[in-house]
PDB file of C-alpha atoms in Angstrom:
ATOM      1  CA  MET D   1     151.299  40.322 292.332  1.00  0.00           C
ATOM      2  CA  SER D   2     148.517  42.967 292.548  1.00  0.00           C
ATOM      3  CA  GLY D   3     147.583  45.112 295.391  1.00  0.00           C
ATOM      4  CA  HIS D   4     145.548  47.393 293.021  1.00  0.00           C
ATOM      5  CA  SER D   5     147.391  50.344 294.426  1.00  0.00           C
ATOM      6  CA  LYS D   6     149.859  52.929 293.137  1.00  0.00           C
ATOM      7  CA  TRP D   7     152.796  50.901 294.391  1.00  0.00           C
ATOM      8  CA  ALA D   8     152.677  49.309 290.846  1.00  0.00           C
ATOM      9  CA  THR D   9     154.406  52.601 289.745  1.00  0.00           C
ATOM     10  CA  THR D  10     157.183  52.174 291.995  1.00  0.00           C
ATOM     11  CA  LYS D  11     160.795  51.038 290.827  1.00  0.00           C
ATOM     12  CA  HIS D  12     160.699  48.070 293.101  1.00  0.00           C
ATOM     13  CA  LYS D  13     157.744  46.611 291.125  1.00  0.00           C
ATOM     14  CA  LYS D  14     159.684  46.895 288.006  1.00  0.00           C
ATOM     15  CA  ALA D  15     163.024  45.443 289.590  1.00  0.00           C
ATOM     16  CA  VAL D  16     160.826  42.500 290.734  1.00  0.00           C
ATOM     17  CA  ILE D  17     159.409  41.821 287.391  1.00  0.00           C
ATOM     18  CA  ASP D  18     162.821  42.159 285.648  1.00  0.00           C
ATOM     19  CA  ALA D  19     164.400  39.782 288.131  1.00  0.00           C
ATOM     20  CA  ARG D  20     161.728  37.007 287.399  1.00  0.00           C
ATOM     21  CA  ARG D  21     161.561  36.862 283.862  1.00  0.00           C
ATOM     22  CA  ALA D  22     162.385  33.038 283.668  1.00  0.00           C
ATOM     23  CA  LYS D  23     159.706  32.136 286.354  1.00  0.00           C
ATOM     24  CA  SER D  24     157.169  34.442 284.713  1.00  0.00           C
ATOM     25  CA  PHE D  25     157.698  32.628 281.269  1.00  0.00           C
ATOM     26  CA  ALA D  26     156.932  29.339 282.998  1.00  0.00           C
ATOM     27  CA  LYS D  27     153.910  30.465 284.617  1.00  0.00           C
ATOM     28  CA  LEU D  28     152.588  32.243 281.442  1.00  0.00           C
ATOM     29  CA  ILE D  29     153.168  28.940 279.584  1.00  0.00           C
ATOM     30  CA  LYS D  30     151.280  27.131 282.316  1.00  0.00           C
ATOM     31  CA  ASN D  31     148.332  29.530 281.822  1.00  0.00           C
ATOM     32  CA  ILE D  32     148.347  28.900 277.998  1.00  0.00           C
ATOM     33  CA  GLU D  33     148.279  25.021 278.443  1.00  0.00           C
ATOM     34  CA  VAL D  34     145.266  25.257 280.831  1.00  0.00           C
ATOM     35  CA  ALA D  35     143.227  27.498 278.562  1.00  0.00           C
ATOM     36  CA  ALA D  36     143.973  25.455 275.494  1.00  0.00           C
ATOM     37  CA  LYS D  37     142.984  22.325 277.637  1.00  0.00           C
ATOM     38  CA  LEU D  38     139.670  23.832 278.535  1.00  0.00           C
ATOM     39  CA  GLY D  39     138.650  25.613 275.494  1.00  0.00           C
ATOM     40  CA  GLY D  40     140.686  24.196 272.639  1.00  0.00           C
ATOM     41  CA  ALA D  41     143.441  25.367 270.342  1.00  0.00           C
ATOM     42  CA  ASP D  42     141.650  27.901 268.179  1.00  0.00           C
ATOM     43  CA  LEU D  43     142.488  31.441 269.422  1.00  0.00           C
ATOM     44  CA  GLY D  44     139.270  32.720 267.558  1.00  0.00           C
ATOM     45  CA  GLY D  45     136.956  30.479 269.499  1.00  0.00           C
ATOM     46  CA  ASN D  46     138.898  30.775 273.000  1.00  0.00           C
ATOM     47  CA  PRO D  47     138.916  34.189 274.358  1.00  0.00           C
ATOM     48  CA  THR D  48     140.676  32.854 277.553  1.00  0.00           C
ATOM     49  CA  LEU D  49     143.553  31.406 275.339  1.00  0.00           C
ATOM     50  CA  TYR D  50     143.652  34.626 273.168  1.00  0.00           C
ATOM     51  CA  ASP D  51     144.438  36.594 276.215  1.00  0.00           C
ATOM     52  CA  ALA D  52     146.833  34.243 277.681  1.00  0.00           C
ATOM     53  CA  VAL D  53     148.815  34.368 274.427  1.00  0.00           C
ATOM     54  CA  GLN D  54     148.669  37.939 274.313  1.00  0.00           C
ATOM     55  CA  LYS D  55     150.009  38.441 277.755  1.00  0.00           C
ATOM     56  CA  ALA D  56     152.818  35.916 276.931  1.00  0.00           C
ATOM     57  CA  LYS D  57     153.598  37.813 273.663  1.00  0.00           C
ATOM     58  CA  LYS D  58     153.682  40.926 275.637  1.00  0.00           C
ATOM     59  CA  THR D  59     156.101  39.488 277.936  1.00  0.00           C
ATOM     60  CA  SER D  60     158.315  38.312 275.144  1.00  0.00           C
ATOM     61  CA  VAL D  61     157.664  34.593 275.408  1.00  0.00           C
ATOM     62  CA  PRO D  62     159.011  33.111 272.206  1.00  0.00           C
ATOM     63  CA  ASN D  63     156.540  32.205 269.746  1.00  0.00           C
ATOM     64  CA  ASP D  64     157.800  28.565 269.453  1.00  0.00           C
ATOM     65  CA  ASN D  65     157.208  28.253 273.277  1.00  0.00           C
ATOM     66  CA  ILE D  66     153.584  29.527 272.907  1.00  0.00           C
ATOM     67  CA  ASP D  67     152.874  27.133 270.020  1.00  0.00           C
ATOM     68  CA  ARG D  68     154.222  24.168 271.883  1.00  0.00           C
ATOM     69  CA  ALA D  69     152.112  25.193 275.055  1.00  0.00           C
ATOM     70  CA  ILE D  70     148.858  25.473 273.042  1.00  0.00           C
ATOM     71  CA  LYS D  71     149.567  21.920 271.477  1.00  0.00           C
ATOM     72  CA  ARG D  72     150.388  20.412 275.070  1.00  0.00           C
ATOM     73  CA  GLY D  73     147.287  21.987 276.418  1.00  0.00           C
ATOM     74  CA  ALA D  74     145.081  20.901 273.359  1.00  0.00           C
ATOM     75  CA  GLY D  75     146.447  17.352 273.629  1.00  0.00           C
ATOM     76  CA  ILE D  76     147.950  17.717 269.913  1.00  0.00           C
ATOM     77  CA  GLY D  77     150.744  15.413 269.375  1.00  0.00           C
ATOM     78  CA  GLY D  78     150.194  12.999 272.178  1.00  0.00           C
ATOM     79  CA  GLU D  79     151.352  15.516 275.027  1.00  0.00           C
ATOM     80  CA  ALA D  80     148.935  16.083 278.078  1.00  0.00           C
ATOM     81  CA  VAL D  81     148.919  18.476 280.784  1.00  0.00           C
ATOM     82  CA  GLU D  82     146.803  18.168 284.057  1.00  0.00           C
ATOM     83  CA  TYR D  83     146.850  20.999 286.524  1.00  0.00           C
ATOM     84  CA  GLN D  84     144.653  21.700 289.564  1.00  0.00           C
ATOM     85  CA  ASN D  85     143.574  25.254 290.299  1.00  0.00           C
ATOM     86  CA  ILE D  86     143.539  26.020 294.255  1.00  0.00           C
ATOM     87  CA  THR D  87     143.217  29.334 295.950  1.00  0.00           C
ATOM     88  CA  TYR D  88     144.815  29.811 299.379  1.00  0.00           C
ATOM     89  CA  GLU D  89     143.855  32.763 301.820  1.00  0.00           C
ATOM     90  CA  GLY D  90     146.218  34.155 304.244  1.00  0.00           C
ATOM     91  CA  TYR D  91     147.249  37.301 306.296  1.00  0.00           C
ATOM     92  CA  GLY D  92     150.371  39.064 305.939  1.00  0.00           C
ATOM     93  CA  PRO D  93     152.192  41.416 308.544  1.00  0.00           C
ATOM     94  CA  SER D  94     149.769  43.835 310.234  1.00  0.00           C
ATOM     95  CA  GLY D  95     146.975  41.780 309.063  1.00  0.00           C
ATOM     96  CA  VAL D  96     147.098  42.561 305.326  1.00  0.00           C
ATOM     97  CA  ALA D  97     144.571  40.170 303.708  1.00  0.00           C
ATOM     98  CA  LEU D  98     146.217  37.938 300.805  1.00  0.00           C
ATOM     99  CA  MET D  99     144.768  35.910 298.069  1.00  0.00           C
ATOM    100  CA  ILE D 100     147.016  33.087 296.641  1.00  0.00           C
ATOM    101  CA  GLU D 101     146.267  31.683 293.152  1.00  0.00           C
ATOM    102  CA  VAL D 102     147.905  28.332 292.668  1.00  0.00           C
ATOM    103  CA  LEU D 103     148.320  26.275 289.350  1.00  0.00           C
ATOM    104  CA  THR D 104     149.769  22.799 290.152  1.00  0.00           C
ATOM    105  CA  ASP D 105     150.329  19.286 289.272  1.00  0.00           C
ATOM    106  CA  ASN D 106     151.216  18.640 292.737  1.00  0.00           C
ATOM    107  CA  LYS D 107     148.886  19.814 295.621  1.00  0.00           C
ATOM    108  CA  ASN D 108     150.820  18.725 298.411  1.00  0.00           C
ATOM    109  CA  ARG D 109     153.929  20.309 297.170  1.00  0.00           C
ATOM    110  CA  ALA D 110     152.216  23.697 296.527  1.00  0.00           C
ATOM    111  CA  ALA D 111     150.514  23.616 299.854  1.00  0.00           C
ATOM    112  CA  ALA D 112     153.787  23.202 301.619  1.00  0.00           C
ATOM    113  CA  GLU D 113     155.504  25.960 299.661  1.00  0.00           C
ATOM    114  CA  VAL D 114     152.613  28.216 300.293  1.00  0.00           C
ATOM    115  CA  ARG D 115     152.646  27.511 304.081  1.00  0.00           C
ATOM    116  CA  THR D 116     156.437  27.700 304.357  1.00  0.00           C
ATOM    117  CA  ALA D 117     156.704  31.064 302.462  1.00  0.00           C
ATOM    118  CA  LEU D 118     154.092  32.448 304.781  1.00  0.00           C
ATOM    119  CA  THR D 119     155.346  31.234 308.100  1.00  0.00           C
ATOM    120  CA  ARG D 120     158.987  32.360 307.285  1.00  0.00           C
ATOM    121  CA  ASN D 121     157.774  35.877 306.484  1.00  0.00           C
ATOM    122  CA  GLY D 122     155.275  36.936 308.962  1.00  0.00           C
ATOM    123  CA  GLY D 123     152.172  35.587 307.430  1.00  0.00           C
ATOM    124  CA  THR D 124     149.688  32.999 308.261  1.00  0.00           C
ATOM    125  CA  LEU D 125     147.341  30.696 306.374  1.00  0.00           C
ATOM    126  CA  ALA D 126     143.869  31.493 306.886  1.00  0.00           C
ATOM    127  CA  ASP D 127     140.691  29.288 306.843  1.00  0.00           C
ATOM    128  CA  PRO D 128     138.720  29.163 303.614  1.00  0.00           C
ATOM    129  CA  GLY D 129     136.270  32.089 303.587  1.00  0.00           C
ATOM    130  CA  SER D 130     137.974  34.206 306.146  1.00  0.00           C
ATOM    131  CA  VAL D 131     139.791  36.459 303.785  1.00  0.00           C
ATOM    132  CA  ALA D 132     137.780  35.990 300.551  1.00  0.00           C
ATOM    133  CA  TYR D 133     134.955  38.290 301.500  1.00  0.00           C
ATOM    134  CA  ASN D 134     137.451  41.026 301.123  1.00  0.00           C
ATOM    135  CA  PHE D 135     137.841  40.679 297.569  1.00  0.00           C
ATOM    136  CA  THR D 136     135.472  40.415 294.319  1.00  0.00           C
ATOM    137  CA  ARG D 137     136.395  38.763 291.158  1.00  0.00           C
ATOM    138  CA  LYS D 138     136.630  41.302 288.396  1.00  0.00           C
ATOM    139  CA  GLY D 139     137.952  41.580 284.867  1.00  0.00           C
ATOM    140  CA  VAL D 140     141.123  43.608 284.692  1.00  0.00           C
ATOM    141  CA  ILE D 141     142.374  44.965 281.421  1.00  0.00           C
ATOM    142  CA  VAL D 142     145.571  46.841 281.377  1.00  0.00           C
ATOM    143  CA  VAL D 143     145.887  49.342 278.566  1.00  0.00           C
ATOM    144  CA  SER D 144     149.263  50.868 277.516  1.00  0.00           C
ATOM    145  CA  GLY D 145     149.497  54.425 278.302  1.00  0.00           C
ATOM    146  CA  GLU D 146     151.810  55.183 275.464  1.00  0.00           C
ATOM    147  CA  GLY D 147     149.997  57.794 273.109  1.00  0.00           C
ATOM    148  CA  THR D 148     146.851  57.126 275.055  1.00  0.00           C
ATOM    149  CA  THR D 149     144.961  59.499 277.228  1.00  0.00           C
ATOM    150  CA  GLU D 150     142.607  58.472 280.124  1.00  0.00           C
ATOM    151  CA  ASP D 151     139.564  60.130 277.971  1.00  0.00           C
ATOM    152  CA  ASP D 152     140.349  57.701 275.017  1.00  0.00           C
ATOM    153  CA  VAL D 153     140.194  54.782 277.554  1.00  0.00           C
ATOM    154  CA  MET D 154     137.118  55.942 279.210  1.00  0.00           C
ATOM    155  CA  MET D 155     135.178  56.404 275.943  1.00  0.00           C
ATOM    156  CA  ALA D 156     135.910  53.195 274.727  1.00  0.00           C
ATOM    157  CA  ALA D 157     135.666  51.084 277.959  1.00  0.00           C
ATOM    158  CA  LEU D 158     132.492  52.717 279.608  1.00  0.00           C
ATOM    159  CA  GLU D 159     130.511  52.361 276.518  1.00  0.00           C
ATOM    160  CA  ALA D 160     131.243  48.709 276.582  1.00  0.00           C
ATOM    161  CA  GLY D 161     130.078  48.423 280.157  1.00  0.00           C
ATOM    162  CA  ALA D 162     133.357  48.799 282.106  1.00  0.00           C
ATOM    163  CA  GLU D 163     132.936  49.719 285.695  1.00  0.00           C
ATOM    164  CA  GLU D 164     135.930  52.228 286.377  1.00  0.00           C
ATOM    165  CA  ILE D 165     139.444  53.195 284.947  1.00  0.00           C
ATOM    166  CA  GLU D 166     142.485  53.577 287.412  1.00  0.00           C
ATOM    167  CA  PRO D 167     146.070  54.689 286.740  1.00  0.00           C
ATOM    168  CA  HIS D 168     148.378  51.719 286.205  1.00  0.00           C
ATOM    169  CA  ALA D 169     152.379  51.618 285.921  1.00  0.00           C
ATOM    170  CA  GLN D 170     151.899  50.660 282.240  1.00  0.00           C
ATOM    171  CA  GLY D 171     149.101  53.327 281.538  1.00  0.00           C
ATOM    172  CA  PHE D 172     145.589  52.417 282.585  1.00  0.00           C
ATOM    173  CA  GLU D 173     143.662  49.707 284.484  1.00  0.00           C
ATOM    174  CA  VAL D 174     140.044  49.109 283.159  1.00  0.00           C
ATOM    175  CA  ILE D 175     137.865  47.165 285.924  1.00  0.00           C
ATOM    176  CA  THR D 176     134.879  45.280 284.533  1.00  0.00           C
ATOM    177  CA  ASP D 177     132.467  42.598 285.619  1.00  0.00           C
ATOM    178  CA  PRO D 178     134.123  39.177 284.435  1.00  0.00           C
ATOM    179  CA  SER D 179     131.448  38.381 282.057  1.00  0.00           C
ATOM    180  CA  ASN D 180     131.920  41.537 280.352  1.00  0.00           C
ATOM    181  CA  MET D 181     135.837  41.374 280.113  1.00  0.00           C
ATOM    182  CA  VAL D 182     136.074  39.948 276.726  1.00  0.00           C
ATOM    183  CA  GLU D 183     133.499  42.480 275.266  1.00  0.00           C
ATOM    184  CA  THR D 184     135.245  45.479 276.854  1.00  0.00           C
ATOM    185  CA  ARG D 185     138.623  44.144 275.605  1.00  0.00           C
ATOM    186  CA  LYS D 186     137.268  44.003 272.085  1.00  0.00           C
ATOM    187  CA  ALA D 187     135.935  47.431 272.511  1.00  0.00           C
ATOM    188  CA  LEU D 188     139.169  48.759 273.379  1.00  0.00           C
ATOM    189  CA  GLN D 189     141.003  47.138 270.349  1.00  0.00           C
ATOM    190  CA  GLU D 190     138.390  48.243 267.960  1.00  0.00           C
ATOM    191  CA  ALA D 191     139.228  51.729 269.393  1.00  0.00           C
ATOM    192  CA  GLY D 192     142.734  51.409 268.321  1.00  0.00           C
ATOM    193  CA  LEU D 193     143.962  50.867 271.990  1.00  0.00           C
ATOM    194  CA  ASP D 194     146.721  48.551 272.827  1.00  0.00           C
ATOM    195  CA  TYR D 195     146.068  46.278 275.805  1.00  0.00           C
ATOM    196  CA  GLU D 196     148.945  44.620 277.952  1.00  0.00           C
ATOM    197  CA  SER D 197     146.760  42.082 279.586  1.00  0.00           C
ATOM    198  CA  ALA D 198     143.306  40.966 280.477  1.00  0.00           C
ATOM    199  CA  ASP D 199     142.658  38.632 283.353  1.00  0.00           C
ATOM    200  CA  VAL D 200     139.972  37.868 285.975  1.00  0.00           C
ATOM    201  CA  GLU D 201     141.589  38.730 289.374  1.00  0.00           C
ATOM    202  CA  PHE D 202     140.738  39.374 292.931  1.00  0.00           C
ATOM    203  CA  VAL D 203     140.060  43.063 293.490  1.00  0.00           C
ATOM    204  CA  PRO D 204     139.969  44.285 297.081  1.00  0.00           C
ATOM    205  CA  ASN D 205     136.669  45.714 298.344  1.00  0.00           C
ATOM    206  CA  LEU D 206     138.367  48.024 300.714  1.00  0.00           C
ATOM    207  CA  LYS D 207     142.108  48.828 300.668  1.00  0.00           C
ATOM    208  CA  VAL D 208     144.052  49.286 303.928  1.00  0.00           C
ATOM    209  CA  GLU D 209     146.825  52.060 303.972  1.00  0.00           C
ATOM    210  CA  ILE D 210     150.266  50.559 305.426  1.00  0.00           C
ATOM    211  CA  ASP D 211     153.397  52.387 306.359  1.00  0.00           C
ATOM    212  CA  ALA D 212     156.801  51.831 304.623  1.00  0.00           C
ATOM    213  CA  ASP D 213     158.120  49.242 307.194  1.00  0.00           C
ATOM    214  CA  THR D 214     154.933  47.175 306.902  1.00  0.00           C
ATOM    215  CA  ALA D 215     155.185  47.505 303.032  1.00  0.00           C
ATOM    216  CA  ARG D 216     158.770  46.105 303.181  1.00  0.00           C
ATOM    217  CA  LYS D 217     157.629  43.186 305.011  1.00  0.00           C
ATOM    218  CA  VAL D 218     154.551  42.603 302.770  1.00  0.00           C
ATOM    219  CA  PHE D 219     156.680  42.883 299.599  1.00  0.00           C
ATOM    220  CA  ARG D 220     159.137  40.192 301.060  1.00  0.00           C
ATOM    221  CA  LEU D 221     156.382  37.869 301.828  1.00  0.00           C
ATOM    222  CA  ILE D 222     154.740  38.062 298.399  1.00  0.00           C
ATOM    223  CA  ASP D 223     158.217  37.823 296.799  1.00  0.00           C
ATOM    224  CA  ALA D 224     158.525  34.535 298.778  1.00  0.00           C
ATOM    225  CA  LEU D 225     155.340  33.243 297.696  1.00  0.00           C
ATOM    226  CA  GLU D 226     155.919  34.130 294.020  1.00  0.00           C
ATOM    227  CA  ASP D 227     159.166  32.213 294.303  1.00  0.00           C
ATOM    228  CA  SER D 228     157.054  29.137 293.876  1.00  0.00           C
ATOM    229  CA  ASP D 229     156.595  27.886 290.581  1.00  0.00           C
ATOM    230  CA  ASP D 230     153.164  26.885 291.448  1.00  0.00           C
ATOM    231  CA  VAL D 231     151.976  30.176 292.624  1.00  0.00           C
ATOM    232  CA  GLN D 232     150.528  32.184 289.729  1.00  0.00           C
ATOM    233  CA  SER D 233     149.246  35.256 291.303  1.00  0.00           C
ATOM    234  CA  VAL D 234     149.095  36.889 294.782  1.00  0.00           C
ATOM    235  CA  TYR D 235     146.615  39.642 295.365  1.00  0.00           C
ATOM    236  CA  SER D 236     146.242  41.894 298.484  1.00  0.00           C
ATOM    237  CA  ASN D 237     144.298  44.696 299.975  1.00  0.00           C
ATOM    238  CA  PHE D 238     147.238  47.088 301.114  1.00  0.00           C
ATOM    239  CA  ASP D 239     147.384  50.690 299.742  1.00  0.00           C
ATOM    240  CA  LEU D 240     150.314  53.120 300.008  1.00  0.00           C
ATOM    241  CA  THR D 241     150.279  56.875 300.325  1.00  0.00           C
ATOM    242  CA  ALA D 242     152.426  59.072 297.990  1.00  0.00           C
ATOM    243  CA  GLU D 243     154.771  59.492 300.946  1.00  0.00           C
ATOM    244  CA  VAL D 244     155.210  55.870 301.470  1.00  0.00           C
ATOM    245  CA  GLN D 245     155.783  55.206 297.721  1.00  0.00           C
ATOM    246  CA  ALA D 246     158.496  57.888 297.655  1.00  0.00           C
ATOM    247  CA  GLU D 247     160.167  56.207 300.708  1.00  0.00           C
ATOM    248  CA  LEU D 248     160.202  53.003 298.994  1.00  0.00           C
ATOM    249  CA  GLU D 249     161.435  54.310 295.746  1.00  0.00           C
ATOM    250  CA  ASN D 250     164.469  55.774 297.667  1.00  0.00           C
ATOM    251  CA  ASP D 251     165.314  52.266 298.808  1.00  0.00           C
ATOM    252  CA  ASP D 252     165.832  51.156 295.180  1.00  0.00           C
ATOM    253  CA  GLU D 253     168.354  54.128 294.638  1.00  0.00           C
TER     254      GLU D 253
END
């Protein structure tokens, strides 16, 4: 889930991540399979697969699971995978915009699960195009903040053509044009900066501040969507003030 707001620093976010490790593993494995199917099993020649593997390793997915996923995706050993990419648009409580990325082998099941999660949690499915204009596809690289300063990240990333640097729970978020993401990621690596993940995401063009009560409702909705094995990522345009973040952190104490 990404709202591209400082809410990623809250304890709630960490609790959600910790509680969903098993589901996270399955979704990361699926990404590896698709990347290997589209670009082959060679990490050196398939940057999408390289980034998918890196993200899985950072999430502690076992190497054996990663290797089997690469082979399945690439069709090595007779196994094969067939997934369909679908993006649903929706609205959450108070009209918060949602982009829901799905990777599924059963379109009807995925559509039913997304619709059910929305309607049961104060959301609605939107017509194609009615929400997407609020977002732009961007490359998003999360750089570890351990032993790293914002100046270090800026020096390496901006020279490679990155557009902006933002604070993130794990350190810093580097925003770039999707076509420039691999080059920027390599520049960060060459500068000795460790990165947690590199993905093409839906980044909101304009964020909307919400209060704590609305935030709780939005989080419940996103949690319900992410409970589906087919839902890979949920993006939103909400933003939280420091005061609202503090109130939400108190909920977890």
